Coordinates of C-alpha atoms in Angstrom, one line a residue:
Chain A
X1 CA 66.8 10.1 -97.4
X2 CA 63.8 8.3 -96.8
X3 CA 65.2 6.8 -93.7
X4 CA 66.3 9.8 -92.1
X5 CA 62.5 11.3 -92.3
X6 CA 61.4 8.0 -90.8
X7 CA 64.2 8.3 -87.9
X8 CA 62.8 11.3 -88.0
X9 CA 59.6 10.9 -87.5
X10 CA 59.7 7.8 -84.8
X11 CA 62.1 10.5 -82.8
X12 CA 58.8 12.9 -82.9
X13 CA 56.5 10.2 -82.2
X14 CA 58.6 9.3 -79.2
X15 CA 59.4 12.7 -78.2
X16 CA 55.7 12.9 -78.2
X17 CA 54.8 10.3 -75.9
X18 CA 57.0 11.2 -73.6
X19 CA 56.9 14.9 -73.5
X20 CA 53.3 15.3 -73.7
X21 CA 51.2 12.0 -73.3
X22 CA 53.0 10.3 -70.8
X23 CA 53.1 13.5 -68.5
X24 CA 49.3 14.0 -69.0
X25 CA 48.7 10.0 -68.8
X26 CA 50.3 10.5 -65.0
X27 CA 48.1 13.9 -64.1
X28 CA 45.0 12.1 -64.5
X29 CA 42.5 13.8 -62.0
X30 CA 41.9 11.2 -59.2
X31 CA 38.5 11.3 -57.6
X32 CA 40.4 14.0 -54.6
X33 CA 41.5 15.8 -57.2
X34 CA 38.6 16.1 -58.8
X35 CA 36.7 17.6 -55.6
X36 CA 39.6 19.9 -55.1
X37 CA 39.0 21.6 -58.6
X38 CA 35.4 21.8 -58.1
X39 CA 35.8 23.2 -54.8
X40 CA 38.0 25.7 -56.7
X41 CA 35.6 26.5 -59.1
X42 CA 32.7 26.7 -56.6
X43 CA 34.4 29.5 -54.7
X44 CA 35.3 31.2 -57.9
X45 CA 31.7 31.4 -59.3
X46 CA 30.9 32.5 -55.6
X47 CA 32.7 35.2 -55.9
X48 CA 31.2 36.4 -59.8
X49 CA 27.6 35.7 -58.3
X50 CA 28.5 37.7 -55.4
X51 CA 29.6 40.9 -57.6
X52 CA 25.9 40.3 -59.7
X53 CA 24.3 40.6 -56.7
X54 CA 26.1 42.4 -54.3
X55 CA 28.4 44.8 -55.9
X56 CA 25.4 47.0 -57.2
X57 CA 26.2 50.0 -54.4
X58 CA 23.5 52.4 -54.7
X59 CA 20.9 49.2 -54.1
X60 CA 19.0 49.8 -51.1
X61 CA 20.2 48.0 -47.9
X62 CA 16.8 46.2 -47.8
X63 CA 17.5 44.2 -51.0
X64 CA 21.4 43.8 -50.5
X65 CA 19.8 42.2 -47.4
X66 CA 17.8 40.1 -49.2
X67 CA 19.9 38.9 -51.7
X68 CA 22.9 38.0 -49.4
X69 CA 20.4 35.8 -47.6
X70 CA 19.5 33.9 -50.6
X71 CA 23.5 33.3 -51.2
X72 CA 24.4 33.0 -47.9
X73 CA 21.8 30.2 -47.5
X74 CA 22.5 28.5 -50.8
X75 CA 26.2 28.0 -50.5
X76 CA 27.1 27.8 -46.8
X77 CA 26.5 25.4 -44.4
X78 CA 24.1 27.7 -42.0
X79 CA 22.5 25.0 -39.5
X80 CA 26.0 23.4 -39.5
X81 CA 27.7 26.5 -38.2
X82 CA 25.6 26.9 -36.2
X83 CA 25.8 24.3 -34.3
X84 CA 29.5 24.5 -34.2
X85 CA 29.6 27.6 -32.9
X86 CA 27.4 26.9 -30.0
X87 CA 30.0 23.8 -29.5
X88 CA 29.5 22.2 -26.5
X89 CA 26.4 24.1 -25.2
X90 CA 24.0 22.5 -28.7
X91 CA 23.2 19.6 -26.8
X92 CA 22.1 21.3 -23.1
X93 CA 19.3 23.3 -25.1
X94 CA 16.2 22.3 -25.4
X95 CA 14.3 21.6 -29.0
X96 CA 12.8 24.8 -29.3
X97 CA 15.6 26.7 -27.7
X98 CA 18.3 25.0 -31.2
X99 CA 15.3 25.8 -33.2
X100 CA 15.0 30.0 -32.5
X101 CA 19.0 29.5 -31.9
X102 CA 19.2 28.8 -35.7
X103 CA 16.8 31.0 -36.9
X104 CA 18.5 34.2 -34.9
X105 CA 21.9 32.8 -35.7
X106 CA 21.1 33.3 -39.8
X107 CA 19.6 36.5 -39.3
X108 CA 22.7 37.6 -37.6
X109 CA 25.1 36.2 -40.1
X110 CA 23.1 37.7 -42.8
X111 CA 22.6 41.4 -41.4
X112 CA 26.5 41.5 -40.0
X113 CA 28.2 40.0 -42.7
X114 CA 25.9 41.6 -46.0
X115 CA 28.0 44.9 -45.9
X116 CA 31.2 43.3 -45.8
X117 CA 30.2 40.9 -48.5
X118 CA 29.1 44.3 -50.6
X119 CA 32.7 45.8 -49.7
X120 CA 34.6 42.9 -51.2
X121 CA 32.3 41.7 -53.8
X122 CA 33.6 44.4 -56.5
X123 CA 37.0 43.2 -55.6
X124 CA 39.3 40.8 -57.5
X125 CA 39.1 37.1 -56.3
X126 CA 42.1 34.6 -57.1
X127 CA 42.1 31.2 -56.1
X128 CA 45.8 30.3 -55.6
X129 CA 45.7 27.3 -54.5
X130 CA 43.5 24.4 -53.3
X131 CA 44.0 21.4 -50.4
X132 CA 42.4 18.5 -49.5
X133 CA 41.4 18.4 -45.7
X134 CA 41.4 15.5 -43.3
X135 CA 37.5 14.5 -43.5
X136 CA 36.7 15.1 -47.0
X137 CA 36.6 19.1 -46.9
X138 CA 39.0 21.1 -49.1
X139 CA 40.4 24.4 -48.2
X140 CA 40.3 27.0 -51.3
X141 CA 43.3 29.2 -50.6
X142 CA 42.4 32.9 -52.3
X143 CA 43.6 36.6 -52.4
X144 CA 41.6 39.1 -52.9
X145 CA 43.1 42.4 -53.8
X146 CA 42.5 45.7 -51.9
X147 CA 42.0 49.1 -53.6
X148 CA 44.9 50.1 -51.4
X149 CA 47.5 47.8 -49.7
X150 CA 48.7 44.6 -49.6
X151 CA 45.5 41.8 -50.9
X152 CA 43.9 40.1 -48.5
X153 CA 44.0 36.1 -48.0
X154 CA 41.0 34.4 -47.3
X155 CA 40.9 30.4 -46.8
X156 CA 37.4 29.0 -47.9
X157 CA 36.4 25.8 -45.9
X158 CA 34.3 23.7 -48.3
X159 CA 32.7 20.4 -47.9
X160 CA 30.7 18.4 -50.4
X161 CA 28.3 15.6 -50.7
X162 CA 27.9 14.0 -54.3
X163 CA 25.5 16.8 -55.1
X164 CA 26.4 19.7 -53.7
X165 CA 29.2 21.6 -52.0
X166 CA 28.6 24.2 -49.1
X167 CA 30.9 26.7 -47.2
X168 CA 32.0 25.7 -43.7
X169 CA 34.3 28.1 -42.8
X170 CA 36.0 31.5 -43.8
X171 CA 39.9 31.8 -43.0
X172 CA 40.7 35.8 -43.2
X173 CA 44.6 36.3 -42.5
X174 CA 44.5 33.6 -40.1
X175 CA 41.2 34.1 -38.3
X176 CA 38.2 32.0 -38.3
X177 CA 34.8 33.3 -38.7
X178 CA 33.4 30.4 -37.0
X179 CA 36.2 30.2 -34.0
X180 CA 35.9 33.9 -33.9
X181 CA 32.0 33.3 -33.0
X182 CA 32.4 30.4 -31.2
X183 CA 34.4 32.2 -28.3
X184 CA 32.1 35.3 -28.7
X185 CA 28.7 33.1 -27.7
X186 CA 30.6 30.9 -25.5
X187 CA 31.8 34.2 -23.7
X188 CA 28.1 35.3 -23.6
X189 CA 26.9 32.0 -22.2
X190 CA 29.0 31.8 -19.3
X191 CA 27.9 35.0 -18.2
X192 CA 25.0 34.3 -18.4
X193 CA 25.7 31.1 -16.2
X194 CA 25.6 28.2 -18.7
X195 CA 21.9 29.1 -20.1
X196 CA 21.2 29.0 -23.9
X197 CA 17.9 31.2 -22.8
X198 CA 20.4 33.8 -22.0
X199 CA 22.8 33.8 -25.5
X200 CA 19.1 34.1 -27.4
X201 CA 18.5 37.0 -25.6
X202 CA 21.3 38.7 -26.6
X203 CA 20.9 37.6 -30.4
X204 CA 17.4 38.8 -30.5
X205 CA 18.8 42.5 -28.8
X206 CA 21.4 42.2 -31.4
X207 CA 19.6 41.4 -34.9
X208 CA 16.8 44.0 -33.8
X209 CA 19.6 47.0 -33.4
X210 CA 21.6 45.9 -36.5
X211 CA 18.6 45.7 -38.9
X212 CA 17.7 49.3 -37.2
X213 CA 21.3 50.7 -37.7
X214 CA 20.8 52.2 -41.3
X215 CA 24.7 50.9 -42.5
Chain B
X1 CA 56.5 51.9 -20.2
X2 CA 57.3 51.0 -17.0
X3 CA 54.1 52.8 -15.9
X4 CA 52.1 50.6 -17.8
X5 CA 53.7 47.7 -16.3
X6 CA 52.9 48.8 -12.7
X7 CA 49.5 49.8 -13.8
X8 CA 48.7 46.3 -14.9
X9 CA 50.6 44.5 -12.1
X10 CA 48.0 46.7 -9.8
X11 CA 45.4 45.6 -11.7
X12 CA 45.9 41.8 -12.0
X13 CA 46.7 41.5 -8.8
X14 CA 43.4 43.7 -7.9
X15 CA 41.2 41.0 -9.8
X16 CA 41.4 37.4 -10.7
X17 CA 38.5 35.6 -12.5
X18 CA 37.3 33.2 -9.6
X19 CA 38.3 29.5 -10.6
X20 CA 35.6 27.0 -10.9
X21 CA 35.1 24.6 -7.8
X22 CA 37.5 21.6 -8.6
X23 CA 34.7 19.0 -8.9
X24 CA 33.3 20.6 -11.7
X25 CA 35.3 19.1 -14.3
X26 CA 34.2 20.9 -17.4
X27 CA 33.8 23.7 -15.6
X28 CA 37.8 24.0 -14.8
X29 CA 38.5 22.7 -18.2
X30 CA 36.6 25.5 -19.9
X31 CA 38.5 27.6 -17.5
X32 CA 41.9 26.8 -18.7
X33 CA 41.2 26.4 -22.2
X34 CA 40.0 30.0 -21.9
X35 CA 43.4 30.9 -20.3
X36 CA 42.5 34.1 -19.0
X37 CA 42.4 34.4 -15.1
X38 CA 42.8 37.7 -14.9
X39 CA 40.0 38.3 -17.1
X40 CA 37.9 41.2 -14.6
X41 CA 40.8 43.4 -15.0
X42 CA 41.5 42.6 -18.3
X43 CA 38.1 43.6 -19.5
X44 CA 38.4 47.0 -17.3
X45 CA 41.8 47.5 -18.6
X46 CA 40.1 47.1 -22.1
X47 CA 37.6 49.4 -21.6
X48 CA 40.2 52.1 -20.5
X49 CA 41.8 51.2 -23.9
X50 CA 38.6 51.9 -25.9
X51 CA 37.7 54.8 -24.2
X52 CA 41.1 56.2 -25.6
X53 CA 41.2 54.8 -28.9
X54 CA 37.5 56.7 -29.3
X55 CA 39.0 60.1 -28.0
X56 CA 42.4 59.9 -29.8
X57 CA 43.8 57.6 -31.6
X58 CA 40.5 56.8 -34.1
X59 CA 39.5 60.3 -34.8
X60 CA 43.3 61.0 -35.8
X61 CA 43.3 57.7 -37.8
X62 CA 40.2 58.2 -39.9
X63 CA 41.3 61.8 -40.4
X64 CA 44.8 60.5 -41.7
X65 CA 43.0 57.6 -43.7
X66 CA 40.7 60.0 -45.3
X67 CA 42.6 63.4 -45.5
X68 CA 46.0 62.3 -46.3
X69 CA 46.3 61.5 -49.9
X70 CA 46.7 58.2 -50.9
X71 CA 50.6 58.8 -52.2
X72 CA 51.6 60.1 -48.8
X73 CA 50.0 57.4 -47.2
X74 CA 51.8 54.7 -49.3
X75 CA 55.3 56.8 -48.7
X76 CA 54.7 56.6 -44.9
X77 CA 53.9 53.0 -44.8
X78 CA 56.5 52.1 -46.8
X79 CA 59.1 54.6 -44.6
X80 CA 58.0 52.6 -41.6
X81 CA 58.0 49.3 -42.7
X82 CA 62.0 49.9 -43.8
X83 CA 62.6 51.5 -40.7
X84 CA 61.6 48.0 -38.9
X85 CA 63.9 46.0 -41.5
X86 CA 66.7 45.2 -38.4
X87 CA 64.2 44.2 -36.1
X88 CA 62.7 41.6 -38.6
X89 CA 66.4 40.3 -39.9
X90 CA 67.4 39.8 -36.0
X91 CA 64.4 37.3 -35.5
X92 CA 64.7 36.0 -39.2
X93 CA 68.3 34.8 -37.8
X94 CA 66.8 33.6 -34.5
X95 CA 64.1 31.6 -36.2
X96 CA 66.4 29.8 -38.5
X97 CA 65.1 31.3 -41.6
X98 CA 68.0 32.0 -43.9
X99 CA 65.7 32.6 -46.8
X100 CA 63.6 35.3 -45.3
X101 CA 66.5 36.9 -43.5
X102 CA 68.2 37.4 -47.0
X103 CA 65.3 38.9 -48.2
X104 CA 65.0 41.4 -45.7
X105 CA 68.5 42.6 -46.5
X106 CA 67.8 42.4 -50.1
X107 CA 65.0 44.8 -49.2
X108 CA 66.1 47.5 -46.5
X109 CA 69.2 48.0 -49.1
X110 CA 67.5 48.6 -52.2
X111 CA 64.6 50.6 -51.0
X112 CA 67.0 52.3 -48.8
X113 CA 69.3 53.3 -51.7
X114 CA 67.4 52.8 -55.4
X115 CA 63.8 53.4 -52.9
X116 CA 65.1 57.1 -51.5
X117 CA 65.9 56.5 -47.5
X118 CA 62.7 53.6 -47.8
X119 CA 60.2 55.8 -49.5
X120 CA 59.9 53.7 -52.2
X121 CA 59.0 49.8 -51.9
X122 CA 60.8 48.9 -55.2
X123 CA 62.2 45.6 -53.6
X124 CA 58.5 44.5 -53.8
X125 CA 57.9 45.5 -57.5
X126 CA 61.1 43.3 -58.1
X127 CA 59.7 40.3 -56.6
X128 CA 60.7 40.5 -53.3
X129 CA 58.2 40.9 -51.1
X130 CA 58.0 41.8 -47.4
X131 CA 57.1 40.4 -44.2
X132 CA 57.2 40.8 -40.7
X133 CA 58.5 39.6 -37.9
X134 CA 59.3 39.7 -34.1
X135 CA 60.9 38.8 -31.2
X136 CA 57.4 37.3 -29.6
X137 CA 57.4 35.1 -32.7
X138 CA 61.0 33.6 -32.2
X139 CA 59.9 32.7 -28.3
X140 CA 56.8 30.9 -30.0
X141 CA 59.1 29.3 -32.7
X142 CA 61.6 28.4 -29.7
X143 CA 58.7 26.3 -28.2
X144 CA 57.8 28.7 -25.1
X145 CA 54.5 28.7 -24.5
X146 CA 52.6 32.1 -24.6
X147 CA 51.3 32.8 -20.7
X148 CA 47.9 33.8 -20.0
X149 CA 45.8 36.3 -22.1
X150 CA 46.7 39.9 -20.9
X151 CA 45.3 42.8 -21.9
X152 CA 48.1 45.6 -21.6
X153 CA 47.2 49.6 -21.2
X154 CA 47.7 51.2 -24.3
X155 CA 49.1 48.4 -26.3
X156 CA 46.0 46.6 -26.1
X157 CA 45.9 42.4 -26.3
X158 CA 48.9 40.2 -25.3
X159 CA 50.4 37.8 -23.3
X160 CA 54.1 37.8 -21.2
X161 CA 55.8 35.7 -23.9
X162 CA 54.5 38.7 -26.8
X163 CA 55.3 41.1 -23.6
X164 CA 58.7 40.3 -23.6
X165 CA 59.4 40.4 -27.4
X166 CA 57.4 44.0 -27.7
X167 CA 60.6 44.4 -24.7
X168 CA 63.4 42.8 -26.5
X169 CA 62.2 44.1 -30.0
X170 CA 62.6 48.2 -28.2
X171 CA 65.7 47.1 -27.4
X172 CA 67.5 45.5 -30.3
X173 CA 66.1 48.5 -32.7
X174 CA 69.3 50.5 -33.8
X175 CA 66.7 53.7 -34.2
X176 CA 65.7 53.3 -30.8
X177 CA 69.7 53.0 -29.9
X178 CA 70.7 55.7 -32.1
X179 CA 67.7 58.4 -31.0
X180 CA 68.7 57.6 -27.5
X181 CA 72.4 58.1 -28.0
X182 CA 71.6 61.1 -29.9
X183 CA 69.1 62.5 -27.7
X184 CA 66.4 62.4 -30.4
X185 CA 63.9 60.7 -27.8
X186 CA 61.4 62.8 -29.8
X187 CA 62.5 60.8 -33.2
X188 CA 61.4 57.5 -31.6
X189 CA 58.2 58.9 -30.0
X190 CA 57.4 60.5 -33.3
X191 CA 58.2 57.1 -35.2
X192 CA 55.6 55.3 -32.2
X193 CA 52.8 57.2 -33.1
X194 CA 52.9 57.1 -36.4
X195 CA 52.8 53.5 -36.8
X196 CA 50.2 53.8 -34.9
X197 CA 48.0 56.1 -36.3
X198 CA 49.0 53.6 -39.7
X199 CA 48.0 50.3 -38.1
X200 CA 44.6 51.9 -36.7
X201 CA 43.6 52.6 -39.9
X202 CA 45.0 50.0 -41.6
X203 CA 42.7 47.5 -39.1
X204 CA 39.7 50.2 -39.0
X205 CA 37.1 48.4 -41.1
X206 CA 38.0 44.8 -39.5
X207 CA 37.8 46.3 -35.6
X208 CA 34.4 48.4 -36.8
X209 CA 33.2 45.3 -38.5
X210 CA 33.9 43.0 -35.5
X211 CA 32.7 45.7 -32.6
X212 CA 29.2 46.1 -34.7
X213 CA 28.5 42.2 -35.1
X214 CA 29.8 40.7 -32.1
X215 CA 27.8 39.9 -28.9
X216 CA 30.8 40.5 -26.6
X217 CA 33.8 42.6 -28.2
X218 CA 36.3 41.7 -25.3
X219 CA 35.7 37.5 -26.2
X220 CA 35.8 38.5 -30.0
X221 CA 39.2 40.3 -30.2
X222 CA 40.3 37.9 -27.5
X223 CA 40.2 34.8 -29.6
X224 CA 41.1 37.3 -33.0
X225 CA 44.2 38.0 -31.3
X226 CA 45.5 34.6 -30.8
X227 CA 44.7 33.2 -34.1
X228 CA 46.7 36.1 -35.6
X229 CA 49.1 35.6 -33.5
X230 CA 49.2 31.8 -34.6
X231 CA 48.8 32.3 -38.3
X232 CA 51.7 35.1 -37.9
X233 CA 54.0 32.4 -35.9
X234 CA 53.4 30.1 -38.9
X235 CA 54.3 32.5 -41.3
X236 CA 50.4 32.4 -42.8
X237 CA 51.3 29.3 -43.7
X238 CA 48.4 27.3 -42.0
X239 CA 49.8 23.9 -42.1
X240 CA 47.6 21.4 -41.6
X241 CA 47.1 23.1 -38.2
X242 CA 43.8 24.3 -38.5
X243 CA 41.4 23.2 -35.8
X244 CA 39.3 20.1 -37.8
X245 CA 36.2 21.1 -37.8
X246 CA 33.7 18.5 -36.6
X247 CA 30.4 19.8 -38.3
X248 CA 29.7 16.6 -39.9
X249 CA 28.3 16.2 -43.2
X250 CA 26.7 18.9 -45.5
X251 CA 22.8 19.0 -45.2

């Protein structure tokens, strides 16, 4: 009797070990891992911060504005994109020319992209799944679901440092915000026969009539 | 059709983007990557297109999106997604894709029977969702390349190789065969301008979005296009294909 609740027993503890311990001994998080989930997480508490701020609709546009700056410039990687975007043409403008470039460049993120952000930020965010990226970034696979229709997918390109972890690219159903804008300015610089001068131009004429343009 | 094709044979032929001078390297390299020679005509043929999607087709599309009550709207969709079911098997079969083309049967014959004639997308509330696919996709998947950007009358962006399978998907449609061998002409027209009236609306906020921020609209939806296009030819599956993006480290 008393053997058979040992035998018992040692099957349980075994059973244990290798139904649940070993299993979890093999997951342990490796350091990729690890940036994976936090990259993850960073896009998930993105998203709540973004319904806070954002989702508020009878806010006026001046302080939706203003508080999609503040978010935008916290968690992407603005001067980054920037650059990026320009591609190719960063390096033939001068210092002061990458320096308004910038400037202009965040104001137009910020006053284009602030009433999507409001559309989408009372919307329901699920992060399905999560990949590291050649280079250290991770892509954050999500859906977010529609009040009508099929949900949307949106990739999130995120890098990180040890400290902190910053948005370098937004994936919606295939197409990249920053390609998107890269072939948009690089369009506007050819015209404009390879001059920097000339794509500043048209930011400054652009920001001006979207901060005018009441929605 | 065939109209449209002469119209913009007349056109390309009218005006070719100059090529750069051969010795200026990045110059002609730009000008490939861009792959858009007939890019003068392709813009005016682009502004011919937006000059009629602002008299016609977006007025009727905003009044169907906001009149129409949101239960008709879901039956229609769902009518005209079945209704492409034999067109998406065909190039399922073509592409290799046993899986998916088993699921688009599953589909077209339970929301054809238990879904009422397609009005009902109960094959999706059972698990099996939808997709779409076409005969452009299967050249891509074949491994021809896609031509140079062209921006079509009416139709709006493509290229020869997306050309042909808007062609060859006409063709292969049974509705298409049975209106014409019916004389219901008016049945395919009909089913034409409904999709759409349901795909401008579907994509008003995105083209609205894109047309208010972007410096030049003809560029924007230009490079748009062929990243759908690529994400659709994957299957949104974007596999390890995504351009690496070379911004260095975070500040």
């Amino acid at each position: 009797m008393v053997d058979h609740n040992r035998t018992q027993a040692v099957l349980r503890g075994l059973a244990f070990i290798f139904v649940v311990a070993l299993p979890l001994g093999f997951a342990t998080p490796s350091a990729a891992d690890e940036t994976e989930e936090k990259a993850g997480s960073f896009i998930r508490s993105l998203a709540a911060e973004a319904i806070r701020s954002l989702a508020e609709k009878d806010a006026p546009r001046d302080i939706r504005i203003q508080r999609f700056r503040k978010l935008f410039n916290d968690h992407f990687a603005v001067n980054s994109i920037g650059r990026f975007v320009l591609g190719g043409n960063w390096k033939k403008a001068s210092k002061d020319e990458q320096k308004e470039y910038l400037v202009l460049f965040e104001d137009l993120m910020v006053v284009s992209y602030v009433d999507r952000f409001s559309r989408y930020a009372g919307e329901n965010l699920e992060v399905t799944r999560t990949r590291a990226e050649n280079g250290g970034s991770t892509t954050v696979f999500s859906q977010i679901s529609r009040p009508t229709g099929k949900p949307v997918m949106v990739l999130w390109r995120v890098g990180s440092t040890d400290k902190t972890m910053k948005i370098l690219d937004v994936i919606v159903e295939g197409a990249s915000m920053s390609q998107t804008l890269r072939s948009d300015f690089g369009s506007i610089i050819r015209q404009q026969d390879g001059k920097v001068s000339g794509l500043i131009d048209a930011l400054r004429l652009k920001t001006a009539s979207l901060k005018a343009s009441s929605k | 059709m065939l109209a449209a094709f002469m119209v913009l044979t007349l056109a390309l032929t009218g005006g070719c983007a100059t090529s750069p001078h051969p010795a200026n390297a990045e110059a002609v390299a730009e000008f490939n990557a861009l792959n858009d020679p007939g890019e003068p005509a392709n813009r005016a043929v682009f502004e011919v297109n937006r000059g009629l999607d602002a008299a016609f087709l977006k007025p009727v599309a905003l009044a169907y999106r906001d009149i129409t009550p949101q239960f008709f709207q879901d039956r229609i969709k769902a009518v005209l997604d079945n209704l492409r079911a034999p067109v998406i098997f065909f190039n399922d079969m073509l592409q290799g894709e046993l899986e998916r083309a088993v699921a688009t049967v599953l589909r077209f014959v339970l929301n054809s029977s238990l879904g009422i004639l397609g009005l009902n997308d109960i094959a999706t509330d059972m698990g099996i969702e939808g997709h779409d696919e076409d005969f452009g996709q299967t050249l891509a998947v074949w491994g021809i390349p896609e031509g140079p950007y062209v921006m079509l009358p009416l139709f709006g962006p493509s290229n020869p190789r997306d050309a042909i399978g808007m062609v060859v998907d006409f063709l292969i449609d049974p509705f298409n065969t049975w209106a014409g061998n019916t004389d219901r002409d008016f049945a395919v027209f009909s089913r034409s301008a409904a999709r759409g009236v349901d795909l401008r609306a579907t994509y008003m906020e995105t083209l609205d979005d894109l047309e208010k921020s972007s410096l030049d609209f003809y560029a924007a939806i230009r490079s748009l296009y062929r990243q759908r296009r690529v994400n659709e030819i994957n299957n949104g599956d974007p596999s390890a294909k995504l351009p690496v993006i070379n911004i260095g480290t975070v500040p």
